[in-house]
Short mmCIF file of C-alpha atoms in Angstrom, two decimals:
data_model
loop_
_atom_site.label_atom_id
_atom_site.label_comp_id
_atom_site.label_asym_id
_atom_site.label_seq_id
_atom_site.Cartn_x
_atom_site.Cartn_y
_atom_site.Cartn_z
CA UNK A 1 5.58 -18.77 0.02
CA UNK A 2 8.91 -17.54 -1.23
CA UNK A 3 12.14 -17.89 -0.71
CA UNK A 4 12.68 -14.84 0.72
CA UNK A 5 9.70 -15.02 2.88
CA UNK A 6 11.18 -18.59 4.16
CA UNK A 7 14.59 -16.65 4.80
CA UNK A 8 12.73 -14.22 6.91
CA UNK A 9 10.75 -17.06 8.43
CA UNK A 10 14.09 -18.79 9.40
CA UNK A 11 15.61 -15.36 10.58
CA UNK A 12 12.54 -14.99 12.94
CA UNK A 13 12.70 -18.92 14.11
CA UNK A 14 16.19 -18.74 15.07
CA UNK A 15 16.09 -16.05 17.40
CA UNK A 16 15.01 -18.04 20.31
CA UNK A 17 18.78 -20.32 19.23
CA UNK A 18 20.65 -17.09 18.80
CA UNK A 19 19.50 -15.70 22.20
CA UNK A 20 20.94 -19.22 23.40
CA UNK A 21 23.90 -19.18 21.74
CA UNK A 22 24.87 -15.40 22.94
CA UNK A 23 24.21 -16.63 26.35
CA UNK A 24 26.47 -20.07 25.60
CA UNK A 25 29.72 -17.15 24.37
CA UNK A 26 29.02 -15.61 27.17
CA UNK A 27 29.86 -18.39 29.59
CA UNK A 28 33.11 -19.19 28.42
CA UNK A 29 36.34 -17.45 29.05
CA UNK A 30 37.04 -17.51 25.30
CA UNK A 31 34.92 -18.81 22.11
CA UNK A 32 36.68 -20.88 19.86
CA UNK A 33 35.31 -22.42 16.57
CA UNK A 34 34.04 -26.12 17.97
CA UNK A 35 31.88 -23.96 20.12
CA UNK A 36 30.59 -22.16 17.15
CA UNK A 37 30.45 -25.41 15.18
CA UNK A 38 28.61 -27.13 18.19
CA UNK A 39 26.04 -24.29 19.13
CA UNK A 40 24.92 -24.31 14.89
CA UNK A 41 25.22 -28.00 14.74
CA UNK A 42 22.95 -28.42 17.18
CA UNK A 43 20.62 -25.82 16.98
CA UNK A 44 20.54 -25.75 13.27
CA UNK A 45 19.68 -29.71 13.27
CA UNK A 46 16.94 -29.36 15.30
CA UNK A 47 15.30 -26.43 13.69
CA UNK A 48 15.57 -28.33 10.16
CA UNK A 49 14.26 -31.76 11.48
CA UNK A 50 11.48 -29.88 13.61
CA UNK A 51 10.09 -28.23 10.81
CA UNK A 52 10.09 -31.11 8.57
CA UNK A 53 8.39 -33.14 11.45
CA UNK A 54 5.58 -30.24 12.01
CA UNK A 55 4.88 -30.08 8.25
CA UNK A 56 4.22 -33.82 8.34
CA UNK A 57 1.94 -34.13 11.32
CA UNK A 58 0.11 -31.34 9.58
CA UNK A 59 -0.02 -33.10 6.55
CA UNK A 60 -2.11 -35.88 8.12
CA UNK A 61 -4.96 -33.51 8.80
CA UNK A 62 -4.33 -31.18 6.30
CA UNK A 63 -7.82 -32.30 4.77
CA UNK A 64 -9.68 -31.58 7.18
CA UNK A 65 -8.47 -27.77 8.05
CA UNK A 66 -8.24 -26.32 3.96
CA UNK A 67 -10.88 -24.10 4.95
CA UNK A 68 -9.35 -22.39 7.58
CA UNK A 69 -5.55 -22.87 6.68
CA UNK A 70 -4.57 -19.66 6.66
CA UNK A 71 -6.52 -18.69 9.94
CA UNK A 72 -3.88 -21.46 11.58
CA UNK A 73 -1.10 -20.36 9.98
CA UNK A 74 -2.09 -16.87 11.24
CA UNK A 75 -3.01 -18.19 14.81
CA UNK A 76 0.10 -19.84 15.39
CA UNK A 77 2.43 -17.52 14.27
CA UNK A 78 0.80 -14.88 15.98
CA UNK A 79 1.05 -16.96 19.23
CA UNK A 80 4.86 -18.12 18.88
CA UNK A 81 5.64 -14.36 17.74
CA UNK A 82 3.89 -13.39 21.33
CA UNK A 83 5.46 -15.91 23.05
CA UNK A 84 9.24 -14.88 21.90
CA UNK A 85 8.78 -10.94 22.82
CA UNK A 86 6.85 -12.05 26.08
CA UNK A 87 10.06 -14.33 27.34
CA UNK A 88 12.30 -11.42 25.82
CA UNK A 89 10.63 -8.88 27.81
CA UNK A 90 11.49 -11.46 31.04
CA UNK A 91 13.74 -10.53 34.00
CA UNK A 92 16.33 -13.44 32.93
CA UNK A 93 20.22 -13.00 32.05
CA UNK A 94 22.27 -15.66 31.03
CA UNK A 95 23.52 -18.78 33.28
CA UNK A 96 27.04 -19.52 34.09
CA UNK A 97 27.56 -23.33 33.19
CA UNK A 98 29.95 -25.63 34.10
CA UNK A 99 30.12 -27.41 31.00
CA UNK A 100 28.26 -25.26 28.63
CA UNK A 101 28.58 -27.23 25.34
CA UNK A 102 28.04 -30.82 27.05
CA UNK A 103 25.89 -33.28 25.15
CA UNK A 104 22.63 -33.16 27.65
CA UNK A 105 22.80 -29.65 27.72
CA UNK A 106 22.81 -28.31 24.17
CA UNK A 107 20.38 -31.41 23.09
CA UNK A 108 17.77 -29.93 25.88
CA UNK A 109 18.28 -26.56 24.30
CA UNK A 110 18.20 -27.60 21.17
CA UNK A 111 14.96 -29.04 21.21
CA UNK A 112 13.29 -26.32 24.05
CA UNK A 113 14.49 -23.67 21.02
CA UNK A 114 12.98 -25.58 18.20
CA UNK A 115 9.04 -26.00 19.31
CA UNK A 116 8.46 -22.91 17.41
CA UNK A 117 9.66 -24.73 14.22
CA UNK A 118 7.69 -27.62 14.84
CA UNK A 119 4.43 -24.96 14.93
CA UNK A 120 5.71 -23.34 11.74
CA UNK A 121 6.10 -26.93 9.96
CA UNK A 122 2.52 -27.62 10.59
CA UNK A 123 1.35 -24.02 8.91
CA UNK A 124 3.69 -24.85 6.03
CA UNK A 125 1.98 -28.24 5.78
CA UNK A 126 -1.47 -26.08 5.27
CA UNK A 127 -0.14 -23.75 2.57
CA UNK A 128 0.22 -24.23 -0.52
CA UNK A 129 3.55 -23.48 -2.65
CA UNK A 130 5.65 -24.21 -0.11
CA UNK A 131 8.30 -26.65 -1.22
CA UNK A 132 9.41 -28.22 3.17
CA UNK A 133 12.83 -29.60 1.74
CA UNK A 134 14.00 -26.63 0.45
CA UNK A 135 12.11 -24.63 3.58
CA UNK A 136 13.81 -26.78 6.14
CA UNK A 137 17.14 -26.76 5.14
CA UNK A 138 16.93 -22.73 4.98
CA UNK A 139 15.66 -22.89 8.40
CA UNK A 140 18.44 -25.09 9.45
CA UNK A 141 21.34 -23.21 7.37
CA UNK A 142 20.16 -19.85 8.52
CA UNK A 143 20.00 -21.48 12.48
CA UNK A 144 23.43 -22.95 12.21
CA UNK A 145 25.15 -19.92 10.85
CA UNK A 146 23.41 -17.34 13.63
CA UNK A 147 23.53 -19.35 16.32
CA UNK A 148 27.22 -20.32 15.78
CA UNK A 149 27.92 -16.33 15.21
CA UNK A 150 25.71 -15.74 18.26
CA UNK A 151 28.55 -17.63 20.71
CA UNK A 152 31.12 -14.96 19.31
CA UNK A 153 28.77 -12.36 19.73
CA UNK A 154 27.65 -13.26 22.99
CA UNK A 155 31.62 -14.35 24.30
CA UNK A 156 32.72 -10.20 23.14
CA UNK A 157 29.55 -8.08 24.31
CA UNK A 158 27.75 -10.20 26.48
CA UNK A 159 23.93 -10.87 27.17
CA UNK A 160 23.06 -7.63 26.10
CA UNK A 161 21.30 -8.39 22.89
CA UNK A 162 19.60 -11.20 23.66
CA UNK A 163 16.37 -9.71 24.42
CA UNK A 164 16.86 -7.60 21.32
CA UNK A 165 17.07 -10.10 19.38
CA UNK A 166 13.89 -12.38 20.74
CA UNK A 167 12.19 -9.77 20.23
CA UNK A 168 13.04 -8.94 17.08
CA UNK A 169 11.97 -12.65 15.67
CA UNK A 170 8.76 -12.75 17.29
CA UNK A 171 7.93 -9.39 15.24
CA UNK A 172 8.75 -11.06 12.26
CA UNK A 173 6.80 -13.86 12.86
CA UNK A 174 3.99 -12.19 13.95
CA UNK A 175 3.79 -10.17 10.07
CA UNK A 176 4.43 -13.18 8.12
CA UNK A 177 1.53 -14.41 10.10
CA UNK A 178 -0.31 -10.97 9.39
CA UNK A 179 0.50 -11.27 5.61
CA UNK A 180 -0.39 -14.81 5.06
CA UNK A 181 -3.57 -13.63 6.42
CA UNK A 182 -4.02 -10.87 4.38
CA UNK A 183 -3.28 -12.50 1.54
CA UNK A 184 -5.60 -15.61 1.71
CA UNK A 185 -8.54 -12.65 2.96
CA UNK A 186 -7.79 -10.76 -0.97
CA UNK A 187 -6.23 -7.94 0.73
CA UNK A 188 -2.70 -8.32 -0.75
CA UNK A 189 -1.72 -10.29 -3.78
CA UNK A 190 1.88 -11.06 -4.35
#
C-alpha cells in the first residue's frame, strides 16, 4: 500500500472525527485555536495509537489468516465504510454541550471515533508493504489537521456537512477495500 493510498485511507478514517469536530464548532459561541488544538489533539492521538494497536493484535494471528488476508481487509472495510454512510444517513444533528471540550467528553469521543482505525490496523497487519509507523502517523496527522479545521468549519456553517462528510469517508473506505480486493484476485496490478 502506498502512500497515497494511506492518505486516502486516513482521509476516509477521519471523517467520523471531522463530523465530531463540526458538531464541537458548532456548540460554541466562537472557535478559538485551543479548541482547534484540542479537537486534533485528541482525535488525531487516538486515530494514530488505534491503528498501531489494530495492526498489532492482527499481527498475532496474522499466520493463521495469509490465505484469506485480503478477503478481511475487504470485509472490514466494506463493513466500517457501511457503517459511516448508515449513521450519516441518521436523523441526528449536533448536541449543545455545556462544556464541549472537557476532558471526559472529548476522550469518549475520541475513542467512539477511532474503532474504525483499530479495524483498519488489523487489515494493515495482514498486508504486506505496509510500513504501520509511517501509516499511523499519516492517520494521526491527517485526523489532527481535519478535525481541528472541522471546529472552524462547524463554529461558521454549522452541522450542515456533517453527514456529507461521513458519508463521503465510508465511500472511500469501501473502494480501498474494493481495490485491495481486486488486486490480490489479479484483476488490477499497481
Amino acid at each position: 500500500m502506498g502512500v497515497i493510498e494511506i492518505l486516502l485511507v486516513a482521509l476516509g478514517l477521519s471523517m467520523d472525527a471531522f463530523a465530531v469536530s463540526l458538531c464541537k464548532g458548532l456548540s460554541v459561541e466562537r472557535a478559538e485555536p485551543k479548541n482547534a488544538l484540542a479537537a486534533g489533539a485528541y482525535f488525531g492521538a487516538a486515530q494514530g495509537l488505534m491503528t498501531l494497536l489494530g495492526c498489532l493484535l492482527g499481527e498475532s494471528f496474522r499466520v493463521y489468516i495469509e490465505s484469506v488476508d485480503h478477503w478481511i481487509a475487504f470485509g472490514l472495510l466494506l463493513l466500517i465504510g457501511v457503517n459511516m454512510i448508515r449513521e450519516a444517513a441518521k436523523d441526528g444533528d449536533c448536541k449543545q454541550e455545556s462544556e464541549p471540550f472537557a476532558f471526559k467528553n472529548m476522550i469518549l469521543l475520541a475513542l467512539a471515533t477511532s474503532i474504525d482505525a483499530l479495524a483498519v490496523g488489523v487489515s494493515f497487519a495482514v498486508l504486506e508493504n505496509i510500513n504501520i509507523a509511517l501509516a499511523a502517523s499519516i492517520i494521526a496527522l491527517v485526523t489532527f489537521v481535519l478535525s481541528g479545521a472541522g471546529v472552524y468549519v462547524g463554529n461558521a456553517f454549522g452541522s450542515r456537512l456533517s453527514r456529507a462528510a461521513e458519508t463521503a469517508g465510508g465511500g472511500i473506505l469501501i473502494l480501498i477495500g474494493v481495490k485491495i480486493l481486486l488486486e490480490h484476485l489479479g484483476f488490477l496490478s499497481f
